[in-house]
Amino acid sequence: HRGAAEEEEEEGISLEDPWQDEEYFGSYGTLRLHLEMLSDHSRTETYRQVILKNSASLRNKVVMDLGCGTGIISLFCAQLAKPSTVYAVEASSMADYTRQLVKQNACEEVITVLQGRAEEIELPEQVDVLVSEWMGNCLLFEFMVESVLLARDRWLREGGVMWPSSASFTLVPCQADGYYSEKMAFWERPYGLDFTPLQSLAQQEFFAKPKFSHLMEPSDCLTAPQDVLSMDMYTLQVRDLEEMKSHFTFCVEKSGVFHGFTAWFTVHFESLEAGGAPVELNTGPNSEPTHWKQTLFMLDRPVRVSAGDSISGSIVLQRNPIWRRHMTVTLHWNIKSIMEDTENHQVGSKSFPMWR
Amino acid sequence: HRGAAEEEEEEGISLEDPWQDEEYFGSYGTLRLHLEMLSDHSRTETYRQVILKNSASLRNKVVMDLGCGTGIISLFCAQLAKPSTVYAVEASSMADYTRQLVKQNACEEVITVLQGRAEEIELPEQVDVLVSEWMGNCLLFEFMVESVLLARDRWLREGGVMWPSSASFTLVPCQADGYYSEKMAFWERPYGLDFTPLQSLAQQEFFAKPKFSHLMEPSDCLTAPQDVLSMDMYTLQVRDLEEMKSHFTFCVEKSGVFHGFTAWFTVHFESLEAGGAPVELNTGPNSEPTHWKQTLFMLDRPVRVSAGDSISGSIVLQRNPIWRRHMTVTLHWNIKSIMEDTENHQVGSKSFPMWR
Ligand SMILES: [Ca+2]
Ligand SMILES: [Ca+2]
């Protein structure tokens, strides 16, 4: 949730916690992020629909809501279904307010609020359902998913259900004309002056890191989007998170300017009923916008492409070995022109720290 | 330029510079703020118009451009007029780029870039015109104006011209229904739940400090706006900045909900020609929006008012005696109802730190 511009300079690490937990949980002790998440109608209503559609099957079940924040998902469970118990787990100081909200909504018979880290809390029993909203920018950023996997291995009973049940990571080569103009073309002739000496500084300041909070138009996609990574929340292991890699080949569908790649994610909630339809939360450009928006990876220089060209390459999400909530996304690309014009055969690669 | 949400906790002051110069000038060493200012068409074009309309009178004049940033105002002088010299003074590391931009635009004969603080630089001569864009949020925030006054006293020749020449600070009681709903009314019944226990936290987190970056609709004004403070840039003294105070009486023109006060500023640039029209930069809701937008001071509780009611009171801008770039704005108000209904005679006051 931090913008690149607010990023501090990297300092000596010896005195700092590589998980930056004080900062991480501190930010969830204030209302700003919770309001942003609760106001995200698509996100919150999806979780509500998951509970509502599975309310019959949730009867007498034991649920854990991990990283519950204000407790909204736990309250949906108690309000819309009849679980025997919901353990609402929250590490930040918001937990005090979560308790008040549980009381205010007369749910204290069902919901038990536990303040503590997922790795440290103790429950009196195993759970049937582990529900959590752990997704960050680019799906993995902040790596809350690790806490979910550790809680799964400790507390989910054999045959229990994970919500979300799976996740996919989608990529598309795209135009980003508005952003490029605003940050780079601007310097060409502002107010009749030549400001191009600032362009290398602009490239470093605005394009070296990914742009969170990008809302792309579907028409900015140069090719069909592809799911390049997928995660099964039952079998995924913490060690799998260290490096996630995929190859791709995109076929350009319309001529345009290739400014970069845009990424987003989708998560799926399987039904508790045999044959029941899963619920999906899609954060892509064809769905209702969410607070995650999309993530834009800008190339250093835009490349003109034509319908029929191919863009092949790879993406690697490399978790930072020291700063455990951070990762670097590395993209390689190889543009093959349909024109057989070797001039336009371009190869490139770029690594984007998020944020360290 | 810092949002309340990014504000750090107040720490022990002994080790810190009360001017926070490293942070202040550091932020102007990156492009983000410069791009925001340059992209502000109303702001930048006003300075351009001031130079253009006075180009004949600027011939052979000596100009100082204080806190020149990328040097845009100096470049306007060299491009649109024929001054003998422009001293472009910049304390941040941006000065290296300013030199490159001066060269790129072939202005190095006219413009001399000096890297240093206004208080410390040495010029070989006094100047005829001191131009600067020193205005911050709520006009005074960051108190760059102090550097301008010190530079005036050291370097402006007898009879020289200050641009801006004067400034005024405008206030209006207003509605802010959208902002109130988003931050406070939201908790009343989100998704069918009662989240009111979070309202006191929300009040503290969202309404204790002023909201920068508020863009008000003219129709949100409950009364005619009033200029409550004005500053003459020729006679203003640094000591005057410690406390600026004014009384006001507003007459409510239409019934509505009094959510708070909105403030903005206007600066005036006198003409160098006898009888020439001044140029004005107005950052209020009836002018083209600027990057300063307006500043909103929310009451803790909204008050319903009726046409004919009066809102009298006072405003004090109190500079922080320790953190020299910060100030506290204190508002007192007394609402007298036209209905003679003593129930609706409300008195209140609130102090808003910006930010310390
Ligand atoms: Ca999240
Ligand atoms: Ca300014």
XYZ file of C-alpha atoms and ligand atoms in Angstrom:
714
model
C 0.000 0.000 0.000
C 2.983 2.371 -0.193
C 3.608 4.448 -3.270
C 7.062 4.490 -4.816
C 7.307 8.193 -4.138
C 6.868 7.637 -0.420
C 9.442 4.889 -0.330
C 12.303 5.536 2.048
C 15.900 5.160 1.096
C 17.291 1.722 1.740
C 19.160 1.787 5.002
C 21.423 -0.577 6.899
C 19.388 -3.655 7.695
C 21.051 -4.757 10.912
C 18.719 -2.824 13.206
C 15.580 -3.353 11.193
C 13.102 -6.176 11.186
C 13.191 -7.763 7.737
C 9.434 -8.339 8.009
C 8.904 -4.666 8.952
C 6.096 -5.881 11.164
C 5.833 -2.713 13.187
C 5.150 -0.704 10.072
C 3.012 -3.408 8.475
C 0.720 -4.074 11.433
C 0.902 -0.411 12.494
C -0.726 0.654 9.236
C -3.587 -1.775 9.871
C -4.109 -0.227 13.326
C -5.479 2.931 11.661
C -8.765 3.208 9.802
C -7.519 4.427 6.431
C -6.689 1.017 4.930
C -9.757 -0.645 6.461
C -12.009 2.051 5.027
C -10.379 1.582 1.627
C -10.973 -2.183 1.765
C -14.536 -1.953 3.144
C -15.452 0.718 0.592
C -14.243 -1.633 -2.152
C -17.685 -2.924 -3.012
C -16.494 -5.606 -5.419
C -14.125 -7.122 -2.847
C -16.394 -6.964 0.186
C -19.558 -7.988 -1.638
C -17.754 -11.016 -3.127
C -16.908 -12.306 0.350
C -20.497 -11.589 1.410
C -21.793 -13.598 -1.568
C -19.472 -16.499 -0.727
C -20.955 -16.671 2.787
C -24.519 -16.150 1.562
C -24.362 -18.813 -1.154
C -22.830 -21.331 1.249
C -24.923 -20.446 4.284
C -26.687 -23.808 4.477
C -23.385 -25.719 4.383
C -21.770 -23.410 6.952
C -24.276 -24.541 9.604
C -22.414 -25.786 12.718
C -19.067 -25.385 10.991
C -15.965 -23.953 12.679
C -14.486 -21.044 10.743
C -11.236 -19.142 11.038
C -11.119 -15.604 9.561
C -7.415 -14.823 9.335
C -6.324 -11.166 9.352
C -9.944 -10.239 9.986
C -9.384 -6.481 10.283
C -12.669 -4.920 11.403
C -14.188 -8.418 11.362
C -16.483 -7.898 8.397
C -16.176 -11.470 7.057
C -16.747 -12.966 10.514
C -19.795 -10.733 10.923
C -21.126 -11.915 7.543
C -20.713 -15.515 8.751
C -22.591 -14.842 11.983
C -25.250 -12.724 10.288
C -25.931 -14.833 7.189
C -25.136 -18.382 8.336
C -25.152 -20.414 11.534
C -21.570 -21.545 12.127
C -20.822 -22.998 15.551
C -17.810 -20.721 16.038
C -15.852 -18.131 14.100
C -12.290 -17.423 15.236
C -11.522 -13.885 14.082
C -7.739 -13.469 14.144
C -6.128 -10.028 13.885
C -2.536 -9.064 14.727
C -2.930 -5.279 14.665
C -4.406 -3.122 17.413
C -7.632 -2.975 15.364
C -8.583 -6.153 17.270
C -9.867 -4.007 20.182
C -12.371 -2.369 17.862
C -13.221 -5.696 16.227
C -14.371 -6.908 19.669
C -16.574 -3.819 20.070
C -18.091 -4.346 16.620
C -18.838 -7.994 17.395
C -20.643 -6.874 20.556
C -22.453 -3.992 18.859
C -23.837 -6.455 16.300
C -24.742 -9.003 19.021
C -22.462 -11.699 17.592
C -20.317 -12.430 20.659
C -21.886 -15.882 21.073
C -20.487 -16.949 17.720
C -17.378 -14.860 17.087
C -14.226 -15.071 19.215
C -11.711 -12.336 18.461
C -8.091 -13.377 18.966
C -5.379 -10.751 18.832
C -2.105 -12.222 17.676
C -0.035 -13.254 14.720
C -1.290 -16.189 12.679
C 1.914 -18.071 13.492
C 1.455 -17.658 17.257
C -2.250 -17.885 18.071
C -3.669 -21.002 19.718
C -7.169 -22.292 18.934
C -9.000 -24.890 21.063
C -9.854 -26.902 17.948
C -9.203 -27.377 14.267
C -11.337 -25.504 11.764
C -13.538 -26.590 8.860
C -13.106 -23.416 6.849
C -10.156 -21.036 6.651
C -11.263 -17.773 5.053
C -8.943 -14.824 4.531
C -8.505 -11.764 2.370
C -4.741 -11.980 2.048
C -4.247 -10.687 -1.496
C -1.926 -7.750 -2.052
C -0.883 -5.727 -5.033
C 0.269 -8.071 -7.791
C -1.385 -10.810 -5.706
C 1.656 -11.575 -3.550
C 2.988 -8.229 -2.349
C 3.333 -8.079 1.453
C 3.290 -11.912 1.478
C 0.438 -12.241 3.921
C -0.189 -15.472 2.011
C 2.649 -17.071 3.992
C 0.677 -16.587 7.225
C -2.349 -18.191 5.572
C -0.329 -21.261 4.534
C 1.147 -21.644 8.027
C -2.321 -21.332 9.579
C -3.650 -23.921 7.081
C -0.967 -26.416 8.032
C -1.609 -25.936 11.760
C -5.349 -25.439 12.024
C -7.266 -26.643 8.971
C -8.731 -30.087 9.563
C -8.197 -32.850 7.021
C -10.683 -32.165 4.228
C -11.337 -28.603 5.372
C -11.964 -25.790 2.929
C -9.764 -22.838 1.939
C -11.381 -19.555 0.834
C -10.019 -18.432 -1.586
C -9.372 -21.926 -2.916
C -7.134 -20.893 -5.801
C -5.645 -17.782 -7.391
C -4.379 -16.851 -10.821
C -2.086 -14.093 -12.013
C -2.851 -12.521 -15.389
C -0.594 -10.548 -17.697
C -1.137 -8.540 -20.879
C 1.094 -6.377 -23.093
C -0.552 -2.970 -23.215
C -0.622 0.621 -24.267
C -0.373 3.259 -21.513
C -0.496 6.432 -23.515
C -1.963 8.662 -20.826
C 0.599 7.666 -18.218
C 3.466 7.888 -20.699
C 2.403 11.385 -21.791
C 1.954 12.595 -18.241
C 5.329 11.403 -16.971
C 7.621 11.318 -20.031
C 6.274 13.095 -23.146
C 5.482 16.089 -20.901
C 9.167 17.104 -20.873
C 9.405 17.426 -24.647
C 8.124 20.978 -25.026
C 6.291 22.310 -21.931
C 5.342 25.995 -22.349
C 7.543 26.210 -25.462
C 10.710 25.071 -23.643
C 12.949 22.022 -24.110
C 12.943 20.001 -20.890
C 14.249 16.756 -22.389
C 17.326 16.741 -20.101
C 14.905 15.626 -17.359
C 13.691 12.551 -19.235
C 16.321 10.167 -17.911
C 15.475 11.303 -14.376
C 11.769 10.829 -15.132
C 12.391 7.311 -16.461
C 14.236 6.409 -13.270
C 11.715 8.038 -10.958
C 8.467 6.951 -12.602
C 9.234 3.776 -14.584
C 11.853 1.907 -12.506
C 9.242 0.524 -10.128
C 5.813 -0.820 -11.060
C 2.870 1.542 -10.958
C 0.317 0.302 -8.488
C -3.137 1.809 -8.778
C -3.256 1.680 -12.542
C -6.772 1.476 -13.957
C -6.410 0.280 -17.530
C -9.040 0.476 -20.219
C -9.836 -2.906 -21.820
C -9.040 -1.233 -25.155
C -5.441 -0.688 -23.988
C -4.808 -4.459 -24.184
C -2.718 -5.191 -27.282
C -3.358 -8.951 -27.064
C -5.692 -11.309 -25.232
C -4.667 -11.429 -21.533
C -3.174 -14.721 -20.304
C -3.143 -16.424 -16.923
C 0.585 -16.944 -16.481
C 0.655 -18.236 -12.900
C -1.807 -20.142 -10.794
C -1.810 -21.172 -7.166
C -3.738 -23.978 -5.522
C -4.324 -22.905 -1.931
C -4.445 -26.549 -0.763
C -1.084 -27.627 -2.138
C 0.913 -24.378 -2.311
C 3.967 -24.423 -0.034
C 5.788 -21.498 1.556
C 8.961 -22.455 -0.316
C 7.083 -22.169 -3.646
C 6.756 -18.455 -2.972
C 10.510 -17.851 -3.257
C 10.431 -17.875 -7.043
C 7.408 -18.100 -9.301
C 8.147 -18.262 -12.990
C 6.263 -18.578 -16.239
C 6.767 -18.327 -20.002
C 4.332 -16.658 -22.350
C 3.600 -16.029 -26.012
C 1.147 -13.277 -26.821
C -0.206 -12.582 -30.299
C -0.741 -8.880 -31.043
C -4.359 -8.346 -32.100
C -4.194 -4.707 -33.079
C -1.429 -2.335 -34.067
C -0.396 0.154 -31.429
C 2.307 1.230 -29.025
C 3.659 -1.357 -26.602
C 4.315 0.689 -23.445
C 4.514 -2.132 -20.953
C 2.768 -5.053 -19.271
C -0.252 -4.834 -16.999
C -0.874 -7.495 -14.338
C -3.834 -8.366 -12.129
C -5.209 -11.381 -10.287
C -8.354 -13.439 -9.835
C -9.257 -15.617 -6.865
C -11.835 -18.421 -6.768
C -13.966 -19.613 -3.860
C -15.140 -23.172 -4.264
C -18.642 -24.128 -3.176
C -19.165 -26.186 -0.042
C -21.980 -27.945 -1.838
C -21.166 -30.770 -4.245
C -21.492 -29.358 -7.744
C -22.093 -25.816 -6.451
C -20.783 -22.959 -8.601
C -17.591 -21.259 -7.415
C -17.538 -17.533 -6.723
C -14.851 -15.454 -8.392
C -13.206 -12.124 -7.577
C -11.585 -10.757 -10.716
C -9.522 -7.563 -10.394
C -8.950 -7.144 -14.141
C -9.988 -4.347 -16.499
C -13.195 -6.084 -17.583
C -14.533 -6.302 -14.024
C -15.787 -3.721 -11.558
C -12.716 -1.763 -10.329
C -11.317 -2.784 -6.948
C -8.978 -1.005 -4.537
C -6.155 -3.154 -5.936
C -6.731 -1.734 -9.408
C -4.072 -3.141 -11.769
C -0.267 -3.033 -11.740
C 1.612 -1.488 -14.652
C 5.196 -2.376 -15.602
C 6.512 0.287 -17.994
C 9.245 -0.458 -20.538
C 12.004 2.144 -20.680
C 11.118 2.935 -24.310
C 7.807 2.240 -26.042
C 7.863 -0.077 -29.079
C 5.480 0.154 -32.025
C 3.854 -3.230 -32.774
C 1.535 -4.471 -35.498
C -1.352 -6.923 -35.554
C 0.119 -10.408 -36.043
C 3.404 -9.698 -34.222
C 4.227 -12.037 -31.374
C 5.531 -11.091 -27.941
C 7.083 -14.068 -26.192
C 9.139 -14.149 -23.038
C 8.987 -14.853 -19.338
C 8.018 -13.398 -15.990
C 9.678 -14.174 -12.663
C 8.370 -13.117 -9.252
C 11.414 -13.344 -6.994
C 10.778 -12.904 -3.310
C 13.330 -10.659 -1.601
C 15.607 -12.940 0.489
C 15.985 -10.239 3.165
C 12.912 -8.000 3.069
C 10.333 -10.744 3.297
C 7.303 -8.672 2.322
C 8.953 -7.478 -0.900
C 9.694 -9.041 -4.286
C 11.194 -8.230 -7.673
C 9.305 -8.841 -10.893
C 11.543 -9.534 -13.884
C 10.150 -9.518 -17.405
C 11.916 -10.733 -20.558
C 10.360 -10.121 -23.954
C 11.085 -10.920 -27.555
C 9.007 -9.174 -30.213
C 8.841 -10.963 -33.564
C 7.444 -8.894 -36.351
C 5.086 -10.430 -38.854
C 6.867 -8.259 -41.463
C 10.052 -10.380 -41.227
C 11.809 -7.040 -40.796
C 14.833 -7.861 -38.670
C 15.064 -4.196 -37.618
C 11.891 -4.636 -35.656
C 12.965 -7.825 -33.920
C 13.375 -6.499 -30.429
C 14.563 -8.250 -27.312
C 14.480 -6.680 -23.892
C 14.314 -7.315 -20.181
C 13.707 -5.272 -17.069
C 13.563 -5.928 -13.325
C 11.060 -4.054 -11.184
C 11.616 -3.955 -7.413
C 8.412 -3.939 -5.317
C 9.733 -2.049 -3.478
C 13.031 -3.519 -2.340
C 2.916 18.430 0.274
C 2.548 15.574 2.794
C -0.762 13.919 3.416
C -1.931 13.387 6.963
C -1.919 9.657 6.398
C 1.774 9.696 5.592
C 2.601 11.808 8.607
C 5.101 10.183 10.925
C 4.614 9.948 14.630
C 6.072 12.861 16.508
C 9.440 11.826 17.852
C 11.961 13.304 20.242
C 13.100 16.575 18.768
C 16.614 16.741 20.158
C 18.256 14.997 17.211
C 16.078 16.485 14.542
C 16.359 19.743 12.652
C 13.293 21.824 13.488
C 13.282 23.086 9.893
C 13.426 19.467 8.616
C 15.549 20.812 5.764
C 16.881 17.443 4.688
C 13.380 16.177 4.108
C 12.118 19.481 2.707
C 14.887 20.060 0.185
C 15.233 16.324 -0.429
C 11.678 16.165 -1.727
C 12.459 18.967 -4.193
C 15.466 16.967 -5.461
C 13.078 14.472 -7.082
C 10.848 15.174 -10.061
C 7.466 14.334 -8.584
C 6.753 17.715 -6.978
C 8.238 19.648 -9.903
C 6.075 17.743 -12.350
C 3.026 18.466 -10.204
C 3.825 22.189 -10.168
C 4.753 22.417 -13.863
C 1.645 20.446 -14.858
C -0.441 22.949 -12.895
C -1.415 25.025 -15.905
C -3.104 27.801 -13.949
C -0.045 28.347 -11.736
C 2.647 28.124 -14.407
C 0.734 30.042 -17.062
C 0.061 32.869 -14.577
C 3.800 33.355 -14.030
C 4.291 33.175 -17.791
C 1.657 35.873 -18.305
C 3.287 38.083 -15.656
C 6.597 37.922 -17.574
C 4.921 38.325 -20.962
C 2.810 41.348 -19.995
C 5.806 43.064 -18.412
C 8.361 42.085 -21.014
C 9.038 45.652 -22.185
C 9.646 46.867 -18.627
C 11.875 43.887 -17.802
C 14.428 44.988 -20.440
C 17.882 45.310 -18.851
C 16.499 44.566 -15.407
C 18.193 42.302 -12.859
C 15.896 39.544 -11.647
C 16.159 37.006 -8.828
C 14.042 33.830 -9.123
C 14.056 32.387 -5.621
C 13.477 28.637 -5.188
C 13.530 28.342 -8.950
C 13.161 24.554 -9.086
C 13.594 23.489 -12.697
C 14.078 27.182 -13.595
C 10.828 27.617 -15.490
C 10.253 31.254 -14.397
C 13.866 32.202 -15.196
C 13.499 30.579 -18.602
C 10.289 32.546 -19.223
C 12.211 35.746 -18.382
C 15.042 34.898 -20.777
C 12.687 33.657 -23.486
C 9.996 36.353 -23.378
C 11.893 39.444 -22.150
C 15.428 40.848 -22.268
C 16.593 41.155 -18.668
C 20.311 41.828 -18.185
C 20.647 38.955 -15.691
C 18.467 36.418 -13.945
C 19.812 34.832 -10.761
C 18.080 31.469 -10.437
C 18.461 30.326 -6.827
C 17.707 26.731 -5.813
C 18.712 24.959 -2.596
C 17.888 21.380 -3.622
C 19.986 19.115 -5.811
C 17.609 19.944 -8.692
C 19.988 22.875 -9.345
C 22.275 20.558 -11.371
C 19.424 19.855 -13.762
C 18.381 23.520 -13.804
C 21.850 24.332 -15.195
C 21.400 21.698 -17.913
C 17.975 23.093 -18.830
C 19.374 26.626 -19.052
C 22.053 25.369 -21.452
C 19.641 23.227 -23.467
C 17.494 26.307 -24.033
C 20.535 28.487 -24.854
C 19.917 30.867 -21.982
C 23.272 30.644 -20.194
C 24.190 34.203 -21.191
C 21.271 35.556 -19.184
C 20.577 33.033 -16.405
C 23.030 32.264 -13.600
C 22.017 29.256 -11.501
C 23.110 29.473 -7.870
C 22.753 26.426 -5.653
C 22.246 27.424 -2.055
C 19.785 28.524 0.546
C 18.234 31.941 0.129
C 19.754 33.004 3.449
C 23.273 32.038 2.400
C 23.730 32.826 -1.287
C 25.780 35.813 -2.350
C 24.913 37.881 -5.435
C 27.294 40.385 -7.059
C 24.572 43.047 -7.143
C 21.125 44.013 -5.895
C 18.094 43.054 -7.947
C 15.244 45.032 -9.511
C 12.703 42.228 -9.338
C 12.362 39.379 -6.837
C 10.050 36.713 -8.253
C 9.215 33.494 -6.418
C 6.565 30.839 -6.211
C 6.675 30.351 -2.462
C 3.017 29.628 -1.697
C 2.140 26.448 0.139
C -1.046 24.796 1.233
C -3.154 27.319 3.145
C -0.757 29.921 1.721
C 1.824 29.691 4.500
C 2.468 25.974 5.064
C 6.192 25.117 4.857
C 6.966 28.829 5.453
C 9.099 29.294 2.383
C 7.804 32.870 2.592
C 10.355 33.495 5.349
C 13.203 32.868 2.879
C 11.586 35.290 0.442
C 11.377 38.029 3.079
C 15.012 37.507 4.092
C 16.096 37.619 0.430
C 14.024 40.791 -0.056
C 15.739 42.533 2.850
C 19.215 41.561 1.631
C 18.966 41.764 -2.155
C 16.017 43.820 -3.391
C 17.133 47.341 -4.310
C 15.255 50.365 -2.969
C 12.120 50.666 -5.101
C 12.471 47.135 -6.517
C 9.464 44.959 -7.277
C 8.162 41.863 -5.500
C 6.268 39.181 -7.474
C 3.838 38.252 -5.994
C 3.287 41.737 -4.584
C 0.508 40.786 -2.172
C -1.481 37.778 -1.018
C -4.870 37.212 0.532
C -6.337 34.318 2.478
C -10.011 33.523 1.940
C -12.413 31.578 4.126
C -15.968 30.290 3.720
C -18.315 28.144 5.828
C -19.266 25.204 3.643
C -21.005 21.924 3.109
C -18.808 18.871 2.517
C -21.398 16.184 2.142
C -19.357 13.848 -0.049
C -16.358 13.870 2.243
C -18.514 13.510 5.357
C -20.373 10.538 3.873
C -17.189 8.835 2.718
C -15.361 9.104 6.060
C -18.085 9.269 8.726
C -21.604 8.355 7.543
C -20.089 5.231 5.936
C -19.869 3.514 9.345
C -23.599 3.797 10.053
C -24.782 0.696 8.231
C -22.238 -0.769 5.783
C -23.445 -4.061 4.300
C -26.277 -4.164 6.836
C -23.958 -4.003 9.872
C -23.582 -1.418 12.632
C -20.045 -0.012 12.524
C -20.737 3.130 14.572
C -18.166 2.146 17.260
C -15.541 3.224 14.697
C -16.901 6.764 14.302
C -14.848 8.313 17.096
C -11.713 6.764 15.573
C -12.755 8.081 12.155
C -13.293 11.581 13.540
C -9.828 11.549 15.051
C -8.157 10.066 11.998
C -9.898 12.034 9.246
C -11.119 15.293 10.819
C -8.454 16.237 13.394
C -6.142 17.664 10.754
C -7.159 19.782 7.777
C -7.843 18.071 4.496
C -5.463 19.344 1.863
C -6.416 18.612 -1.705
C -10.066 19.411 -1.279
C -11.779 20.526 -4.481
C -14.987 22.217 -3.428
C -17.938 23.022 -5.641
C -18.907 26.710 -5.624
C -22.408 25.537 -4.658
C -20.988 24.107 -1.395
C -20.376 27.648 -0.102
C -23.035 28.473 2.506
C -22.151 32.183 2.489
C -20.151 34.601 0.361
C -16.420 33.882 0.869
C -14.403 36.554 2.694
C -10.774 37.620 2.537
C -9.846 37.305 6.194
C -6.092 37.934 5.978
C -3.925 39.881 3.605
C -0.181 40.257 3.272
C 1.755 43.067 1.628
C 4.992 41.521 0.371
C 6.818 44.865 0.706
C 6.041 45.486 4.355
C 5.458 41.981 5.777
C 8.022 41.031 8.458
C 9.184 37.577 9.503
C 7.883 38.213 13.021
C 4.387 38.883 11.611
C 4.277 35.226 10.566
C 4.277 33.967 14.168
C 0.572 34.674 14.619
C -1.903 35.876 12.029
C -5.398 36.514 13.302
C -8.710 37.747 11.971
C -12.358 38.053 12.958
C -15.231 37.311 10.631
C -19.008 37.476 10.342
C -20.606 35.444 7.584
C -24.274 35.630 6.661
C -25.772 32.293 5.608
C -27.296 32.662 2.129
C -28.944 29.278 1.800
C -30.068 26.626 4.228
C -27.883 23.573 4.429
C -25.450 21.599 6.549
C -22.442 23.408 7.966
C -19.688 20.764 7.809
C -16.682 23.027 8.132
C -14.649 25.876 6.692
C -12.809 25.888 3.386
C -9.766 28.123 2.872
C -7.739 29.148 -0.183
C -5.513 32.012 -1.265
C -5.014 34.531 -4.058
C -1.769 36.300 -4.988
C -1.412 39.486 -7.031
C 1.433 40.556 -9.309
C 1.606 44.304 -9.812
C 2.462 45.713 -13.215
C 5.894 47.269 -13.818
C 4.168 49.826 -16.020
C 2.457 52.815 -14.419
C -1.251 52.101 -14.476
C -0.735 48.567 -15.848
C -3.251 45.934 -14.753
C -2.097 43.480 -12.109
C -2.147 39.735 -12.760
C -3.901 37.492 -10.264
C -3.567 33.818 -9.332
C -6.730 32.719 -7.526
C -6.827 29.183 -6.117
C -10.492 29.322 -5.106
C -13.451 27.226 -6.260
C -14.505 29.718 -8.939
C -11.147 29.566 -10.715
C -9.372 26.890 -12.738
C -8.241 24.193 -10.242
C -4.593 24.323 -9.183
C -2.350 21.723 -7.542
C -2.990 23.503 -4.216
C -6.715 22.846 -4.535
C -8.444 24.090 -1.353
C -8.036 23.236 2.332
C -10.984 21.876 4.308
C -11.353 22.186 8.085
C -14.068 19.774 9.247
C -16.103 20.398 12.391
C -16.458 17.381 14.663
C -20.231 17.421 14.172
C -22.149 19.025 11.315
C -24.653 21.771 12.192
C -27.823 22.536 10.239
C -28.062 26.245 9.352
C -30.740 28.369 7.697
C -30.623 31.304 5.316
C -30.272 34.451 7.400
C -28.282 32.814 10.229
C -24.951 34.424 11.031
C -21.644 32.654 11.647
C -19.198 34.937 13.423
C -15.880 34.077 14.990
C -12.150 34.152 14.438
C -9.287 32.365 12.771
C -5.704 32.222 14.059
C -2.734 30.854 12.117
C -0.157 30.102 14.810
C 3.290 29.153 13.579
C 4.792 26.201 15.459
C 7.510 27.580 17.755
C 9.626 24.442 17.283
C 8.749 22.886 13.931
C 9.255 26.011 11.864
C 7.574 24.785 8.683
C 4.369 23.845 10.544
C 1.462 25.799 12.011
C -1.838 25.317 13.827
C -5.054 26.837 12.530
C -7.602 27.589 15.252
C -11.185 28.446 14.403
C -13.844 29.811 16.763
C -17.431 30.115 15.633
C -20.713 31.350 16.979
C -23.871 30.529 15.043
C -26.817 32.845 15.644
C -30.078 31.597 14.336
C -32.502 33.973 12.651
C -35.253 31.950 14.377
C -34.303 33.351 17.823
C -34.322 29.708 18.840
C -31.813 29.539 21.663
C -31.441 25.783 21.100
C -29.748 26.480 17.805
C -27.315 29.041 19.184
C -24.122 27.099 18.858
C -20.619 28.034 19.873
C -17.582 25.956 19.042
C -13.870 25.975 18.471
C -11.304 23.591 17.087
C -7.537 23.615 16.524
C -6.077 21.918 13.474
C -2.367 21.066 13.463
C -0.695 21.293 10.039
C 0.905 18.900 10.730
C 2.613 19.473 14.041
Ca -5.046 -7.288 1.238
Ca 4.952 26.020 -3.443
